[in-house]
Amino acid sequence: MCGNSSGTPEPKAEVWVVWLVWSAALVWLVARADAISAWTTPWGVYAPASVAGVLTVPLLNPPRVAGLLLLAPVWLFGAWFTLSSMFLPSGYFLSPFFAYMGGWMATAIGMLVWQRLQARRSGT
Amino acid sequence: MRGRNFLTWLVAVATWATMVYALWNAQSLIALQGAALAKTLPPEGVARITQATNLREAPLQHEVWRYYRDGRLAWLEKHEAGQKIIVEWETVHGAPCGISYNEPVSVRAIESKQLPQQGMTLHIYRKTSRLGCYLVLRDSEGASVGVWEVN
């Protein structure tokens, strides 16, 4: 984290760049869905969801408008992806929810724990 | 600081643009996953193809067909170049496709290694929404040779 004049820590520039890469990866996944293997596709969903989870922590700690503005599309895509599961064979209604939101939440919690451990180790 | 603000807003705009694109196009991603999942599940209905007339190629893009049902018989029908294309099957056991019949439906072959042929087995998987189904074509050895989506 870097500081600004008001004392509020700002995420490092790399965080924004990774978000840009994340956006590109999601577009690639959706655009190439017909061409890539059906068994690769779920991993293509877990991967962006997990990256989003890792990046969520610096964006919401502390909460700032730009961070929320960035997270809103991630949540909206997750919600839509979950709703789209109505078009999966019956019995798999919640699997997209667990794939996307689960991957995202698991990595966000992992990132939080890692940050706490780092802070404790450095004595802050 | 100005450069950082620019980067922040650039990323925000890019992420929103991405989301709109992804929402618009996520349907094919879901259909692909639906087809992959259907192949691994026990079927809700099993049918045998009784007729495949004038079918020269699978509908790889969404096409408007008509879906009919008469007792255990169900068929998809389309008119093209003055010819009637029919794929008909008889439900052996389990549930039929479940969508309303005698109406236009959207048909698309998500996977197509072989065209439907008389005698092939068809496994039927209804969608959670009940507004469509996946039809998995299986050859005599039970291997999947095609998945059609009907909405």
CSV table of C-alpha atoms in Angstrom, one decimal:
chain,number,residue,atom,x,y,z
A,1,MET,CA,0.0,0.0,0.0
A,2,CYS,CA,1.1,3.6,-0.7
A,3,GLY,CA,0.0,6.6,1.2
A,4,ASN,CA,-1.6,9.8,-0.1
A,5,SER,CA,-1.8,13.4,1.2
A,6,SER,CA,-4.9,12.7,3.4
A,7,GLY,CA,-3.2,9.7,5.0
A,8,THR,CA,-5.5,7.1,3.4
A,9,PRO,CA,-3.5,4.2,2.1
A,10,GLU,CA,-3.9,3.7,-1.7
A,11,PRO,CA,-3.6,0.4,-3.4
A,12,LYS,CA,-0.4,-0.1,-5.4
A,13,ALA,CA,-0.5,0.7,-9.1
A,14,GLU,CA,0.0,-3.0,-9.7
A,15,VAL,CA,-3.4,-3.8,-8.2
A,16,TRP,CA,-5.1,-1.7,-10.9
A,17,VAL,CA,-2.9,-3.2,-13.7
A,18,VAL,CA,-3.9,-6.7,-12.5
A,19,TRP,CA,-7.6,-5.6,-12.6
A,20,LEU,CA,-7.0,-4.6,-16.2
A,21,VAL,CA,-5.6,-8.0,-17.0
A,22,TRP,CA,-8.5,-9.6,-15.1
A,23,SER,CA,-10.9,-7.7,-17.3
A,24,ALA,CA,-9.1,-8.8,-20.4
A,25,ALA,CA,-9.1,-12.5,-19.2
A,26,LEU,CA,-12.8,-12.4,-18.6
A,27,VAL,CA,-13.5,-11.1,-22.1
A,28,TRP,CA,-11.2,-13.7,-23.6
A,29,LEU,CA,-13.0,-16.5,-21.7
A,30,VAL,CA,-16.4,-15.4,-22.7
A,31,ALA,CA,-15.4,-14.7,-26.3
A,32,ARG,CA,-13.7,-18.0,-26.7
A,33,ALA,CA,-16.2,-20.1,-24.8
A,34,ASP,CA,-17.2,-22.1,-28.0
A,35,ALA,CA,-13.7,-22.8,-28.9
A,36,ILE,CA,-12.2,-24.0,-25.6
A,37,SER,CA,-12.8,-27.4,-24.0
A,38,ALA,CA,-15.9,-27.8,-21.9
A,39,TRP,CA,-13.8,-29.1,-19.0
A,40,THR,CA,-11.4,-26.1,-19.2
A,41,THR,CA,-14.3,-23.6,-19.0
A,42,PRO,CA,-15.1,-24.2,-15.2
A,43,TRP,CA,-11.5,-23.5,-14.4
A,44,GLY,CA,-11.7,-20.4,-16.5
A,45,VAL,CA,-14.4,-19.3,-14.1
A,46,TYR,CA,-12.6,-20.3,-10.9
A,47,ALA,CA,-9.5,-18.4,-12.0
A,48,PRO,CA,-10.9,-14.9,-12.5
A,49,ALA,CA,-13.1,-15.4,-9.4
A,50,SER,CA,-10.0,-16.3,-7.4
A,51,VAL,CA,-8.0,-13.4,-8.7
A,52,ALA,CA,-11.0,-11.1,-7.9
A,53,GLY,CA,-11.0,-12.4,-4.4
A,54,VAL,CA,-7.3,-11.7,-3.9
A,55,LEU,CA,-7.7,-8.1,-5.3
A,56,THR,CA,-10.9,-7.4,-3.3
A,57,VAL,CA,-9.0,-7.1,0.0
A,58,PRO,CA,-6.7,-4.1,-0.9
A,59,LEU,CA,-9.7,-2.4,-2.6
A,60,LEU,CA,-11.9,-2.6,0.4
A,61,ASN,CA,-9.3,-2.0,3.1
A,62,PRO,CA,-10.2,0.8,3.7
A,63,PRO,CA,-13.4,1.1,1.7
A,64,ARG,CA,-13.2,3.8,-1.1
A,65,VAL,CA,-15.5,4.8,-3.9
A,66,ALA,CA,-13.1,3.7,-6.7
A,67,GLY,CA,-12.7,0.3,-5.0
A,68,LEU,CA,-16.5,-0.2,-4.8
A,69,LEU,CA,-16.9,1.0,-8.4
A,70,LEU,CA,-14.4,-1.8,-9.4
A,71,LEU,CA,-16.0,-4.5,-7.3
A,72,ALA,CA,-19.6,-3.8,-8.5
A,73,PRO,CA,-19.0,-5.4,-11.9
A,74,VAL,CA,-17.4,-8.4,-10.3
A,75,TRP,CA,-20.5,-8.9,-8.0
A,76,LEU,CA,-22.9,-8.3,-10.9
A,77,PHE,CA,-21.2,-10.8,-13.1
A,78,GLY,CA,-21.3,-13.3,-10.3
A,79,ALA,CA,-25.0,-12.7,-9.8
A,80,TRP,CA,-25.8,-13.0,-13.5
A,81,PHE,CA,-23.7,-16.1,-13.8
A,82,THR,CA,-25.6,-17.6,-10.9
A,83,LEU,CA,-29.0,-16.7,-12.5
A,84,SER,CA,-27.8,-18.2,-15.8
A,85,SER,CA,-27.6,-21.6,-14.0
A,86,MET,CA,-31.3,-21.8,-14.6
A,87,PHE,CA,-30.2,-23.0,-18.0
A,88,LEU,CA,-28.1,-25.9,-16.7
A,89,PRO,CA,-29.4,-29.4,-16.3
A,90,SER,CA,-31.7,-29.6,-13.2
A,91,GLY,CA,-29.6,-30.5,-10.1
A,92,TYR,CA,-26.8,-28.1,-10.9
A,93,PHE,CA,-28.7,-24.9,-10.0
A,94,LEU,CA,-26.2,-23.7,-7.4
A,95,SER,CA,-23.0,-24.9,-9.0
A,96,PRO,CA,-22.1,-21.7,-10.8
A,97,PHE,CA,-22.8,-19.8,-7.6
A,98,PHE,CA,-20.3,-22.0,-5.7
A,99,ALA,CA,-17.8,-21.9,-8.6
A,100,TYR,CA,-17.7,-18.1,-8.9
A,101,MET,CA,-18.8,-16.6,-5.6
A,102,GLY,CA,-17.2,-19.5,-3.7
A,103,GLY,CA,-13.8,-19.1,-5.5
A,104,TRP,CA,-14.0,-15.4,-4.9
A,105,MET,CA,-14.8,-15.6,-1.2
A,106,ALA,CA,-12.3,-18.4,-0.4
A,107,THR,CA,-9.4,-16.4,-1.9
A,108,ALA,CA,-10.5,-13.1,-0.3
A,109,ILE,CA,-10.6,-14.8,3.1
A,110,GLY,CA,-7.2,-16.4,2.3
A,111,MET,CA,-5.8,-13.0,1.4
A,112,LEU,CA,-7.2,-11.4,4.6
A,113,VAL,CA,-5.6,-14.2,6.7
A,114,TRP,CA,-2.3,-13.8,4.9
A,115,GLN,CA,-2.3,-10.0,5.4
A,116,ARG,CA,-3.0,-10.5,9.2
A,117,LEU,CA,-0.1,-13.0,9.5
A,118,GLN,CA,2.2,-10.6,7.6
A,119,ALA,CA,1.2,-7.7,9.9
A,120,ARG,CA,1.8,-9.9,13.0
A,121,ARG,CA,5.1,-11.0,11.7
A,122,SER,CA,6.3,-7.5,11.0
A,123,GLY,CA,5.0,-6.4,14.5
A,124,THR,CA,2.5,-3.8,13.3
B,1,MET,CA,-1.1,11.3,-8.2
B,2,ARG,CA,-2.8,12.5,-11.4
B,3,GLY,CA,-1.4,9.5,-13.2
B,4,ARG,CA,-2.7,7.1,-10.5
B,5,ASN,CA,-6.2,8.7,-10.7
B,6,PHE,CA,-6.2,8.3,-14.4
B,7,LEU,CA,-5.2,4.6,-14.1
B,8,THR,CA,-7.9,4.0,-11.4
B,9,TRP,CA,-10.6,5.4,-13.7
B,10,LEU,CA,-9.2,3.7,-16.7
B,11,VAL,CA,-9.4,0.4,-14.9
B,12,ALA,CA,-12.9,1.1,-13.6
B,13,VAL,CA,-14.2,1.9,-17.1
B,14,ALA,CA,-12.5,-1.2,-18.5
B,15,THR,CA,-13.9,-3.4,-15.8
B,16,TRP,CA,-17.5,-2.1,-16.4
B,17,ALA,CA,-17.1,-2.5,-20.2
B,18,THR,CA,-15.9,-6.1,-19.6
B,19,MET,CA,-18.9,-6.8,-17.4
B,20,VAL,CA,-21.4,-5.6,-19.9
B,21,TYR,CA,-19.7,-7.7,-22.6
B,22,ALA,CA,-19.5,-10.7,-20.3
B,23,LEU,CA,-23.2,-10.5,-19.3
B,24,TRP,CA,-24.2,-10.2,-22.9
B,25,ASN,CA,-22.3,-13.2,-24.0
B,26,ALA,CA,-22.2,-15.5,-20.9
B,27,GLN,CA,-25.0,-17.6,-22.4
B,28,SER,CA,-22.8,-19.7,-24.6
B,29,LEU,CA,-20.4,-20.3,-21.7
B,30,ILE,CA,-23.4,-21.6,-19.6
B,31,ALA,CA,-24.6,-23.8,-22.6
B,32,LEU,CA,-21.2,-25.3,-23.0
B,33,GLN,CA,-21.0,-26.2,-19.3
B,34,GLY,CA,-24.6,-27.4,-19.4
B,35,ALA,CA,-23.7,-29.8,-22.2
B,36,ALA,CA,-20.6,-31.1,-20.3
B,37,LEU,CA,-22.6,-31.6,-17.1
B,38,ALA,CA,-25.5,-33.3,-18.9
B,39,LYS,CA,-23.1,-36.0,-20.4
B,40,THR,CA,-22.1,-37.0,-16.9
B,41,LEU,CA,-25.6,-37.2,-15.3
B,42,PRO,CA,-28.1,-40.1,-15.4
B,43,PRO,CA,-30.7,-39.1,-18.0
B,44,GLU,CA,-34.2,-37.9,-17.0
B,45,GLY,CA,-35.5,-39.5,-20.2
B,46,VAL,CA,-34.3,-42.1,-22.6
B,47,ALA,CA,-35.5,-42.2,-26.2
B,48,ARG,CA,-34.7,-43.9,-29.5
B,49,ILE,CA,-34.4,-42.0,-32.7
B,50,THR,CA,-37.0,-43.3,-35.1
B,51,GLN,CA,-36.4,-41.0,-38.0
B,52,ALA,CA,-33.9,-38.4,-39.2
B,53,THR,CA,-35.0,-37.2,-42.6
B,54,ASN,CA,-33.1,-34.8,-44.9
B,55,LEU,CA,-30.8,-33.7,-42.2
B,56,ARG,CA,-27.4,-32.9,-43.9
B,57,GLU,CA,-25.8,-30.8,-41.2
B,58,ALA,CA,-26.3,-30.1,-37.6
B,59,PRO,CA,-27.6,-26.6,-36.6
B,60,LEU,CA,-24.3,-25.2,-35.2
B,61,GLN,CA,-25.9,-21.7,-34.7
B,62,HIS,CA,-29.3,-21.1,-33.1
B,63,GLU,CA,-32.1,-22.0,-35.6
B,64,VAL,CA,-35.8,-21.8,-35.3
B,65,TRP,CA,-37.4,-25.3,-35.6
B,66,ARG,CA,-40.8,-26.5,-34.5
B,67,TYR,CA,-41.3,-29.1,-31.7
B,68,TYR,CA,-44.1,-31.5,-31.8
B,69,ARG,CA,-45.3,-34.3,-29.5
B,70,ASP,CA,-47.8,-37.1,-29.9
B,71,GLY,CA,-47.9,-39.6,-27.1
B,72,ARG,CA,-44.4,-41.1,-26.8
B,73,LEU,CA,-43.3,-39.7,-30.1
B,74,ALA,CA,-41.7,-36.3,-30.3
B,75,TRP,CA,-40.0,-34.6,-33.2
B,76,LEU,CA,-38.2,-31.5,-34.3
B,77,GLU,CA,-39.2,-30.1,-37.7
B,78,LYS,CA,-37.8,-27.4,-40.0
B,79,HIS,CA,-38.5,-26.4,-43.6
B,80,GLU,CA,-35.5,-25.5,-45.7
B,81,ALA,CA,-35.2,-25.1,-49.5
B,82,GLY,CA,-38.6,-26.7,-50.0
B,83,GLN,CA,-37.6,-29.8,-48.0
B,84,LYS,CA,-38.9,-30.9,-44.6
B,85,ILE,CA,-36.2,-31.8,-42.2
B,86,ILE,CA,-37.4,-34.1,-39.4
B,87,VAL,CA,-35.6,-35.6,-36.3
B,88,GLU,CA,-38.1,-37.8,-34.5
B,89,TRP,CA,-37.7,-39.9,-31.4
B,90,GLU,CA,-39.8,-42.2,-29.3
B,91,THR,CA,-39.4,-41.9,-25.5
B,92,VAL,CA,-38.6,-45.4,-24.1
B,93,HIS,CA,-38.8,-44.3,-20.4
B,94,GLY,CA,-38.6,-41.3,-18.3
B,95,ALA,CA,-39.6,-37.7,-18.9
B,96,PRO,CA,-40.0,-36.0,-22.3
B,97,CYS,CA,-38.2,-32.7,-23.1
B,98,GLY,CA,-40.8,-30.8,-21.1
B,99,ILE,CA,-41.1,-27.7,-23.3
B,100,SER,CA,-44.4,-26.6,-24.8
B,101,TYR,CA,-45.1,-28.4,-28.1
B,102,ASN,CA,-46.5,-27.3,-31.5
B,103,GLU,CA,-44.5,-24.2,-31.1
B,104,PRO,CA,-41.3,-22.7,-32.6
B,105,VAL,CA,-38.2,-23.6,-30.5
B,106,SER,CA,-34.6,-22.6,-30.8
B,107,VAL,CA,-32.3,-25.5,-31.6
B,108,ARG,CA,-28.5,-25.5,-31.6
B,109,ALA,CA,-26.0,-28.3,-31.7
B,110,ILE,CA,-23.4,-27.5,-29.0
B,111,GLU,CA,-21.4,-30.6,-30.0
B,112,SER,CA,-21.7,-32.5,-33.2
B,113,LYS,CA,-19.5,-35.5,-33.9
B,114,GLN,CA,-22.3,-37.4,-35.8
B,115,LEU,CA,-25.7,-36.4,-37.1
B,116,PRO,CA,-28.7,-38.1,-35.5
B,117,GLN,CA,-29.5,-41.4,-37.2
B,118,GLN,CA,-32.3,-43.9,-36.9
B,119,GLY,CA,-31.6,-46.3,-34.0
B,120,MET,CA,-29.4,-44.0,-32.0
B,121,THR,CA,-30.1,-43.5,-28.4
B,122,LEU,CA,-31.1,-40.0,-27.1
B,123,HIS,CA,-30.7,-39.0,-23.5
B,124,ILE,CA,-32.9,-36.2,-22.3
B,125,TYR,CA,-31.9,-33.7,-19.6
B,126,ARG,CA,-34.3,-30.9,-18.7
B,127,LYS,CA,-33.0,-27.5,-17.7
B,128,THR,CA,-33.6,-26.2,-14.2
B,129,SER,CA,-35.8,-23.5,-15.6
B,130,ARG,CA,-37.9,-26.2,-17.4
B,131,LEU,CA,-37.8,-23.9,-20.4
B,132,GLY,CA,-35.6,-26.2,-22.5
B,133,CYS,CA,-33.5,-29.3,-22.5
B,134,TYR,CA,-30.3,-30.9,-23.6
B,135,LEU,CA,-30.5,-33.9,-25.9
B,136,VAL,CA,-27.4,-36.1,-25.8
B,137,LEU,CA,-26.9,-38.4,-28.8
B,138,ARG,CA,-25.3,-41.7,-28.0
B,139,ASP,CA,-24.0,-44.3,-30.4
B,140,SER,CA,-24.5,-48.1,-30.0
B,141,GLU,CA,-21.5,-48.2,-27.5
B,142,GLY,CA,-23.0,-45.5,-25.4
B,143,ALA,CA,-20.5,-42.8,-26.3
B,144,SER,CA,-21.7,-39.3,-26.7
B,145,VAL,CA,-21.6,-38.2,-30.3
B,146,GLY,CA,-23.5,-34.9,-30.1
B,147,VAL,CA,-25.3,-32.6,-27.7
B,148,TRP,CA,-28.3,-30.5,-29.0
B,149,GLU,CA,-29.8,-27.7,-27.0
B,150,VAL,CA,-33.6,-27.0,-27.4
B,151,ASN,CA,-35.2,-23.9,-25.8
